[in-house]
Short mmCIF file of C-alpha atoms and ligand atoms in Angstrom, two decimals:
data_model
loop_
_atom_site.label_atom_id
_atom_site.label_comp_id
_atom_site.label_asym_id
_atom_site.label_seq_id
_atom_site.Cartn_x
_atom_site.Cartn_y
_atom_site.Cartn_z
CA MET W 1 18.88 -22.21 26.57
CA GLU W 2 20.79 -24.68 24.38
CA HIS W 3 23.91 -23.10 22.79
CA SER W 4 24.84 -25.77 20.21
CA GLU W 5 25.30 -24.39 16.68
CA SER W 6 22.20 -26.19 15.35
CA ALA W 7 20.09 -25.07 18.33
CA VAL W 8 21.21 -21.48 17.81
CA PHE W 9 20.40 -21.69 14.08
CA ASP W 10 16.97 -23.19 14.82
CA ARG W 11 16.24 -20.36 17.27
CA ALA W 12 17.37 -17.74 14.75
CA ALA W 13 15.39 -19.39 11.93
CA LYS W 14 12.24 -19.55 14.09
CA ALA W 15 12.60 -15.84 14.83
CA LEU W 16 13.17 -14.92 11.16
CA ASP W 17 10.34 -17.15 9.89
CA THR W 18 7.82 -15.10 11.89
CA PHE W 19 9.45 -11.68 11.33
CA GLU W 20 7.52 -9.47 8.90
CA ILE W 21 7.88 -5.70 8.56
CA GLU W 22 5.61 -3.40 6.54
CA ILE W 23 7.18 -0.87 4.18
CA PRO W 24 5.77 2.63 3.51
CA SER W 25 4.76 3.63 -0.03
CA TRP W 26 6.14 7.10 0.72
CA GLY W 27 9.60 5.62 1.32
CA PHE W 28 9.91 5.11 -2.45
CA ALA W 29 8.81 8.66 -3.43
CA ASN W 30 10.89 11.79 -3.90
CA THR W 31 10.91 13.53 -0.52
CA GLY W 32 13.09 16.04 1.25
CA THR W 33 13.07 18.73 3.88
CA ARG W 34 11.79 22.31 3.85
CA PHE W 35 15.26 23.25 2.64
CA GLY W 36 15.09 21.16 -0.47
CA LYS W 37 14.18 17.92 -2.22
CA TYR W 38 16.92 16.07 -4.09
CA THR W 39 15.02 14.10 -6.70
CA GLN W 40 16.05 10.63 -7.92
CA SER W 41 15.18 9.32 -11.41
CA ALA W 42 14.43 5.88 -9.94
CA ALA W 43 11.96 7.32 -7.42
CA ALA W 44 8.38 6.04 -7.54
CA SER W 45 5.46 8.39 -8.02
CA THR W 46 2.65 6.14 -9.22
CA LEU W 47 0.85 3.34 -7.37
CA GLN W 48 2.22 0.85 -9.93
CA GLU W 49 5.79 2.01 -9.27
CA LYS W 50 5.40 1.88 -5.46
CA PHE W 51 3.97 -1.67 -5.55
CA SER W 52 6.69 -2.68 -8.05
CA ASP W 53 9.44 -1.41 -5.71
CA ALA W 54 7.77 -3.15 -2.77
CA GLY W 55 7.72 -6.37 -4.83
CA GLU W 56 11.47 -6.06 -5.43
CA VAL W 57 12.13 -5.64 -1.69
CA MET W 58 9.95 -8.69 -0.91
CA ARG W 59 11.72 -10.74 -3.61
CA LEU W 60 15.10 -9.94 -2.03
CA THR W 61 14.19 -10.17 1.69
CA GLY W 62 11.11 -12.42 1.98
CA ALA W 63 9.98 -10.29 4.94
CA THR W 64 7.82 -7.45 3.53
CA PRO W 65 4.48 -8.80 2.17
CA THR W 66 2.52 -5.58 2.80
CA LEU W 67 2.76 -1.91 1.75
CA ALA W 68 1.45 0.90 3.98
CA LEU W 69 -0.65 3.42 2.03
CA HIS W 70 -1.29 7.09 2.75
CA VAL W 71 -4.78 7.91 1.50
CA LEU W 72 -4.29 11.24 -0.29
CA TRP W 73 -0.89 10.23 -1.66
CA ASP W 74 -1.86 6.74 -2.90
CA LEU W 75 -5.65 6.94 -3.33
CA PRO W 76 -6.21 10.61 -4.24
CA ASN W 77 -9.71 9.66 -5.53
CA GLY W 78 -10.58 7.83 -2.32
CA VAL W 79 -12.58 4.58 -2.56
CA ARG W 80 -12.70 5.01 -6.34
CA ASP W 81 -8.97 4.09 -6.36
CA VAL W 82 -9.51 0.81 -4.50
CA ALA W 83 -9.77 -1.16 -7.77
CA SER W 84 -6.40 0.18 -8.98
CA VAL W 85 -4.81 -0.80 -5.66
CA GLN W 86 -6.30 -4.31 -6.00
CA GLU W 87 -4.89 -4.44 -9.56
CA GLN W 88 -1.41 -3.63 -8.27
CA GLU W 89 -1.80 -6.20 -5.48
CA ARG W 90 -2.49 -8.86 -8.15
CA ILE W 91 0.46 -7.79 -10.35
CA SER W 92 3.06 -7.33 -7.57
CA GLY W 93 1.94 -10.00 -5.09
CA ILE W 94 2.20 -7.31 -2.40
CA ARG W 95 -0.90 -6.68 -0.26
CA ALA W 96 -2.11 -3.26 0.86
CA GLY W 97 -1.23 -2.91 4.53
CA SER W 98 -2.14 -0.20 7.03
CA ILE W 99 -4.27 2.67 5.75
CA ASN W 100 -3.02 6.10 6.88
CA PRO W 101 -5.44 9.05 6.66
CA ASN W 102 -3.99 12.42 5.61
CA LEU W 103 -5.22 14.97 8.11
CA PHE W 104 -2.30 17.35 7.58
CA GLN W 105 -2.42 18.84 4.09
CA ASP W 106 -5.73 20.63 3.61
CA GLN W 107 -5.67 24.39 4.30
CA GLU W 108 -8.68 23.91 6.57
CA TYR W 109 -6.51 22.00 9.04
CA LYS W 110 -4.38 25.09 9.91
CA PHE W 111 -5.74 25.07 13.48
CA GLY W 112 -6.31 21.35 13.62
CA SER W 113 -8.37 18.59 12.08
CA LEU W 114 -10.30 16.42 14.59
CA CYS W 115 -9.33 18.98 17.27
CA ASN W 116 -10.21 22.13 15.28
CA PRO W 117 -12.46 24.63 17.14
CA SER W 118 -14.70 24.72 14.03
CA SER W 119 -17.30 21.91 14.12
CA GLU W 120 -17.51 22.12 10.28
CA ILE W 121 -13.79 21.43 9.94
CA ARG W 122 -13.98 18.63 12.55
CA ALA W 123 -16.79 17.12 10.48
CA GLN W 124 -14.64 17.39 7.33
CA ALA W 125 -11.82 15.58 9.11
CA MET W 126 -14.20 12.90 10.40
CA ALA W 127 -15.49 12.39 6.85
CA HIS W 128 -11.91 11.68 5.73
CA MET W 129 -11.44 9.28 8.65
CA LEU W 130 -14.60 7.36 7.71
CA ALA W 131 -13.63 7.32 4.02
CA SER W 132 -10.22 5.91 5.06
CA ILE W 133 -11.93 3.20 7.14
CA GLU W 134 -14.15 2.35 4.15
CA ILE W 135 -11.05 2.08 1.92
CA ALA W 136 -9.45 -0.23 4.49
CA LYS W 137 -12.60 -2.38 4.59
CA GLN W 138 -12.77 -2.71 0.79
CA LEU W 139 -9.06 -3.64 0.71
CA GLY W 140 -9.36 -6.00 3.67
CA SER W 141 -6.72 -3.95 5.49
CA ARG W 142 -6.81 -4.51 9.24
CA ASP W 143 -5.10 -1.38 10.55
CA LEU W 144 -6.30 2.19 10.31
CA SER W 145 -3.12 3.98 11.35
CA LEU W 146 -3.80 7.53 12.53
CA TRP W 147 -1.32 10.34 13.09
CA LEU W 148 -2.59 13.86 13.77
CA PRO W 149 -0.40 16.99 13.46
CA ASP W 150 -2.99 18.82 15.54
CA GLY W 151 -1.73 21.28 18.16
CA SER W 152 -0.81 24.94 18.61
CA ASN W 153 2.24 27.19 18.44
CA TYR W 154 1.58 29.73 21.18
CA PRO W 155 0.42 29.48 24.83
CA GLY W 156 -3.14 30.57 25.51
CA THR W 157 -4.21 30.37 21.87
CA GLN W 158 -6.19 27.10 22.15
CA SER W 159 -8.17 25.26 24.87
CA ILE W 160 -6.21 22.04 25.40
CA ARG W 161 -9.06 20.37 27.35
CA LYS W 162 -11.76 21.27 24.83
CA ARG W 163 -9.56 19.71 22.12
CA ILE W 164 -9.20 16.52 24.23
CA GLY W 165 -13.02 16.28 24.40
CA TRP W 166 -13.44 16.70 20.62
CA LEU W 167 -10.72 14.09 20.02
CA GLU W 168 -12.25 11.53 22.42
CA GLU W 169 -15.62 11.81 20.66
CA ALA W 170 -14.09 11.65 17.18
CA LEU W 171 -12.02 8.51 17.89
CA ARG W 172 -14.92 6.79 19.68
CA THR W 173 -17.12 7.53 16.63
CA ALA W 174 -14.43 6.25 14.25
CA HIS W 175 -14.12 3.08 16.38
CA THR W 176 -17.85 2.34 15.89
CA HIS W 177 -17.22 2.18 12.12
CA LEU W 178 -14.43 -0.42 12.33
CA ALA W 179 -15.13 -3.95 11.11
CA PRO W 180 -14.70 -6.58 13.87
CA TYR W 181 -11.24 -7.61 12.58
CA GLN W 182 -9.96 -4.04 12.25
CA ARG W 183 -7.87 -1.92 14.62
CA LEU W 184 -7.40 1.82 15.13
CA LEU W 185 -3.73 2.56 15.79
CA ILE W 186 -3.18 5.94 17.49
CA GLU W 187 0.27 7.43 16.87
CA TYR W 188 1.69 10.05 19.26
CA LYS W 189 4.33 12.69 18.56
CA PRO W 190 5.66 15.30 21.04
CA PHE W 191 6.10 18.16 18.54
CA GLU W 192 6.33 19.18 14.79
CA PRO W 193 4.58 20.65 13.00
CA ALA W 194 3.10 22.16 16.18
CA PHE W 195 5.70 23.71 18.44
CA TYR W 196 3.81 24.67 21.65
CA HIS W 197 1.40 21.78 22.28
CA THR W 198 0.53 18.67 20.25
CA ASP W 199 -2.85 17.11 21.04
CA ILE W 200 -1.55 13.51 20.99
CA ALA W 201 1.97 14.11 22.33
CA ASP W 202 2.91 10.97 24.25
CA TRP W 203 2.09 7.35 25.04
CA GLY W 204 -0.10 8.27 28.02
CA MET W 205 -2.38 10.47 25.92
CA SER W 206 -2.50 7.88 23.14
CA SER W 207 -3.25 5.08 25.66
CA HIS W 208 -6.11 7.06 27.21
CA LEU W 209 -7.59 7.85 23.80
CA ALA W 210 -7.32 4.19 22.76
CA ARG W 211 -9.06 3.00 25.93
CA TYR W 212 -11.74 5.68 25.52
CA ALA W 213 -12.30 4.87 21.83
CA GLY W 214 -12.88 1.16 22.35
CA PRO W 215 -11.43 -2.38 22.52
CA GLN W 216 -10.06 -2.36 18.95
CA ALA W 217 -7.90 0.75 19.48
CA ARG W 218 -4.19 0.52 20.29
CA VAL W 219 -1.09 2.71 20.64
CA LEU W 220 1.39 3.10 17.76
CA VAL W 221 5.00 3.85 18.74
CA ASP W 222 7.03 5.78 16.16
CA THR W 223 10.60 5.50 17.44
CA GLY W 224 11.34 9.01 16.13
CA HIS W 225 8.56 10.57 18.19
CA HIS W 226 10.36 10.83 21.53
CA TYR W 227 12.52 13.38 23.29
CA SER W 228 16.14 12.20 22.99
CA SER W 229 16.34 11.47 26.74
CA GLN W 230 13.23 9.26 26.82
CA ASN W 231 13.56 5.53 27.56
CA ILE W 232 11.53 4.10 24.66
CA GLU W 233 11.92 0.43 25.66
CA GLN W 234 10.44 1.29 29.09
CA ILE W 235 7.41 2.81 27.31
CA VAL W 236 7.20 -0.38 25.24
CA ALA W 237 7.33 -2.50 28.43
CA TRP W 238 4.43 -0.49 29.88
CA LEU W 239 2.39 -0.83 26.67
CA LEU W 240 3.07 -4.59 26.63
CA HIS W 241 2.08 -4.82 30.31
CA THR W 242 -1.16 -2.89 29.73
CA GLY W 243 -2.01 -4.75 26.51
CA SER W 244 -2.25 -1.50 24.51
CA LEU W 245 0.67 -1.89 22.10
CA GLY W 246 -0.59 -2.10 18.52
CA GLY W 247 2.48 -1.40 16.43
CA PHE W 248 5.65 0.44 15.56
CA HIS W 249 6.92 2.91 13.01
CA PHE W 250 10.63 2.14 12.96
CA ASN W 251 13.29 4.64 11.88
CA ASP W 252 16.29 6.33 13.50
CA ARG W 253 17.24 9.83 14.56
CA ARG W 254 20.11 11.89 15.98
CA TYR W 255 18.08 14.89 17.07
CA ALA W 256 14.30 14.90 16.42
CA ASP W 257 11.91 13.14 13.99
CA ASP W 258 14.75 12.76 11.51
CA ASP W 259 13.22 9.66 9.82
CA LEU W 260 16.67 8.21 9.12
CA THR W 261 17.17 4.52 8.33
CA LEU W 262 16.64 2.06 11.19
CA GLY W 263 19.82 1.27 13.12
CA SER W 264 21.86 3.96 11.37
CA ILE W 265 22.37 6.08 14.52
CA ASP W 266 21.47 3.87 17.53
CA PRO W 267 21.02 0.18 16.61
CA TYR W 268 21.22 -0.71 20.34
CA GLN W 269 17.90 1.20 20.78
CA ILE W 270 16.02 -1.13 18.46
CA PHE W 271 17.77 -4.16 20.03
CA ARG W 272 16.53 -3.10 23.48
CA ILE W 273 12.96 -2.71 22.13
CA PHE W 274 13.10 -6.12 20.41
CA HIS W 275 14.29 -7.68 23.69
CA GLU W 276 11.16 -6.41 25.48
CA ILE W 277 9.00 -7.96 22.75
CA HIS W 278 10.77 -11.35 22.76
CA ALA W 279 10.62 -11.35 26.58
CA GLY W 280 6.89 -10.57 26.49
CA ALA W 281 6.28 -13.41 24.04
CA GLU W 282 8.36 -15.84 26.14
CA ASP W 283 6.36 -14.80 29.22
CA GLY W 284 3.19 -15.79 27.36
CA LEU W 285 1.81 -12.32 26.64
CA ALA W 286 -0.67 -12.38 23.73
CA LEU W 287 1.19 -10.07 21.36
CA ASP W 288 -0.36 -8.63 18.20
CA ILE W 289 2.17 -6.03 17.07
CA ALA W 290 2.42 -4.52 13.60
CA PHE W 291 6.04 -3.85 12.64
CA MET W 292 6.20 -1.01 10.11
CA ILE W 293 8.93 1.21 8.71
CA ASP W 294 8.31 4.97 8.51
CA GLN W 295 11.28 6.71 6.93
CA SER W 296 11.98 9.33 4.27
CA HIS W 297 14.95 8.52 2.12
CA ASN W 298 16.03 12.02 1.13
CA LEU W 299 19.62 11.13 0.12
CA LYS W 300 19.98 7.30 -0.03
CA GLY W 301 18.62 5.32 -2.97
CA LYS W 302 15.05 4.53 -1.94
CA VAL W 303 14.86 0.80 -2.75
CA GLU W 304 18.43 0.34 -1.47
CA ALA W 305 17.64 2.13 1.82
CA THR W 306 14.51 0.02 2.26
CA VAL W 307 16.38 -3.27 1.66
CA GLN W 308 19.16 -2.09 4.03
CA THR W 309 16.52 -1.28 6.67
CA VAL W 310 14.84 -4.70 6.44
CA VAL W 311 18.20 -6.52 6.64
CA THR W 312 19.24 -4.45 9.68
CA ALA W 313 15.88 -5.08 11.37
CA GLN W 314 16.24 -8.84 10.75
CA GLU W 315 19.75 -8.85 12.26
CA LEU W 316 18.67 -6.89 15.37
CA TRP W 317 15.59 -9.16 15.75
CA VAL W 318 17.82 -12.28 15.71
CA LYS W 319 20.38 -10.75 18.10
CA ALA W 320 17.57 -10.07 20.58
CA ALA W 321 16.02 -13.52 19.97
CA LEU W 322 19.33 -15.16 20.93
CA ILE W 323 19.50 -13.54 24.38
CA ASP W 324 19.51 -16.36 26.97
CA ARG W 325 16.62 -14.80 28.92
CA GLU W 326 16.49 -17.75 31.36
CA GLN W 327 20.08 -17.05 32.43
CA LEU W 328 19.41 -13.31 32.30
CA ALA W 329 16.47 -13.72 34.70
CA HIS W 330 18.77 -15.45 37.22
CA LEU W 331 21.37 -12.67 36.95
CA GLN W 332 18.64 -10.01 37.28
CA GLN W 333 17.14 -11.80 40.28
CA SER W 334 20.54 -11.99 41.98
CA CYS W 335 21.29 -8.38 40.96
CA ASP W 336 24.51 -9.50 39.29
CA LEU W 337 24.69 -6.22 37.38
CA VAL W 338 27.85 -6.84 35.40
CA GLY W 339 26.89 -10.45 34.71
CA ALA W 340 23.49 -9.40 33.40
CA GLU W 341 24.88 -6.52 31.35
CA GLU W 342 27.64 -8.63 29.80
CA LEU W 343 25.08 -11.30 28.82
CA PHE W 344 22.62 -8.70 27.47
CA ARG W 345 25.14 -6.52 25.63
CA GLY W 346 27.07 -9.61 24.55
CA ALA W 347 24.05 -10.70 22.53
CA PHE W 348 24.10 -7.31 20.83
CA TRP W 349 27.80 -7.62 20.00
CA ARG W 350 27.18 -11.07 18.45
CA ASP W 351 27.65 -11.14 14.65
CA VAL W 352 24.50 -12.90 13.46
CA ARG W 353 25.08 -12.27 9.76
CA PRO W 354 26.30 -15.87 9.15
CA LEU W 355 22.95 -17.02 10.65
CA THR W 356 20.79 -14.63 8.61
CA ARG W 357 22.73 -15.53 5.45
CA ALA W 358 22.24 -19.28 6.14
CA TRP W 359 18.50 -18.71 6.83
CA ARG W 360 18.09 -16.88 3.52
CA GLU W 361 19.89 -19.60 1.58
CA ALA W 362 17.73 -22.22 3.32
CA ARG W 363 14.62 -20.25 2.25
CA GLY W 364 15.81 -19.79 -1.37
CA LEU W 365 16.45 -16.08 -0.84
CA PRO W 366 19.64 -14.23 -1.83
CA ALA W 367 22.15 -14.59 1.04
CA ASP W 368 23.00 -10.86 0.77
CA PRO W 369 19.92 -8.90 -0.40
CA LEU W 370 21.81 -5.61 -0.73
CA GLN W 371 24.46 -7.22 -2.92
CA ALA W 372 21.71 -8.92 -4.96
CA LEU W 373 19.99 -5.55 -5.47
CA ARG W 374 23.24 -4.03 -6.64
CA SER W 375 23.71 -6.74 -9.22
CA ASP W 376 20.15 -7.43 -10.44
CA GLY W 377 19.85 -4.12 -12.32
CA TYR W 378 16.35 -3.35 -10.98
CA VAL W 379 17.18 0.22 -9.90
CA GLU W 380 18.99 1.01 -13.15
CA ARG W 381 16.04 -0.35 -15.16
CA VAL W 382 13.35 1.63 -13.35
CA ALA W 383 15.56 4.75 -13.42
CA ARG W 384 15.62 4.49 -17.23
CA GLU W 385 11.84 3.92 -17.33
CA ARG W 386 11.06 6.75 -14.91
CA ARG W 387 13.69 9.27 -16.07
CA GLY W 388 12.29 12.68 -16.88
CA ARG W 389 9.52 12.44 -14.29
CA GLU W 390 11.77 13.36 -11.35
CA SER W 391 9.94 16.65 -10.97
CA ARG W 392 6.88 14.81 -9.65
CA VAL W 393 7.87 15.27 -6.03
CA SER W 394 5.37 14.08 -3.42
CA SER W 395 4.17 16.70 -0.97
CA TYR W 396 5.75 14.79 1.88
CA ALA W 397 7.96 17.17 3.95
C1 LRH U 1 4.48 11.84 11.20
C2 LRH U 1 4.61 10.44 10.67
C3 LRH U 1 3.30 9.73 10.49
C4 LRH U 1 3.06 9.72 9.01
C5 LRH U 1 4.10 10.53 8.44
C6 LRH U 1 4.50 10.04 7.10
O1 LRH U 1 5.74 12.35 11.53
O2 LRH U 1 5.47 9.71 11.46
O3 LRH U 1 3.39 8.39 10.80
O4 LRH U 1 1.82 9.87 8.65
O5 LRH U 1 5.16 10.52 9.36
MN1 MN U 2 5.16 7.61 11.83
#
């Protein structure tokens, strides 16, 4: 790999030019934990406000052209709300991204949705899945991103294998309703809200269900959905190798599914994941990976936390892009452990902020998006406009 300053900048610019990350509408809403929700006057609660905030993040970063939508939170009237989403797309210049069904709020889903022992309730859940796919079709959204809270809290209280059978059939049926360009992303999570078994608990279960459902189904990796001792980049390597990686929900955590901002606890984790992806691309793997953020900003300013997250993701993406993988391959082949580690970790230590700043200036973007946000008055303006509506807290967490 060439190491001249211009070659390094070109490599960084090439990586940043193709780096896009989707932001979640729910990241702009008032959220909290079961112990409390600390509302913010600038928080978004309407579709217009969520698309407006997404537009501000795109204006400052140039890397977030799409907004993930959660059906019951953003389209409470189902397909009838598609026109209002399209209206906001026109006004904000932000496109609707992945469509996320809500199979975790209705009282009927106490014992599960697609895995519920009641065939009536399974049918109700399937109806919501198909309505979500129809919404995605009308919006031209490619990804139907599915997370199920389904599971149980006590041993012996549910048939795990019966639930697998119901799930296989449901996802295969859903797959038959996808348009040819669409994908079904299957997100796994080891626990919460279920605390004995979760029906889609790990990458193996999600991979099987994707294969069983059909060729347009893939695995979605939420970085917060792993036991703390799990090697997530190894899972990513396996999913790249088996061609079943569809996308990521990026966030960070110290303990469980904490949904903290990306890179706030373990930035090296995301760097190691990004390395696997760059390596896969350089080895010619046909990659089609949706990068998405899935966080809840309970304490940080919501637009600020989102801009901070995008900037951090861009920096970690460039650090990993600048690894001299040719040289690394030699050191790995010769088992020069310290040599390989120093090269690998050295890329992580590298301060790439001068490169990302120069790339932004070259693309007509603010060199420091966070600083630009702090001085452009957007948050103060929307806080004035939205003051007095803090109480409208979304039902998320
Ligand atoms: C579940 C999850 C899922 C979403 C929700 C907002 O923990 O990660 O992706 O539906 O958060
Ligand atoms: Mn998620």
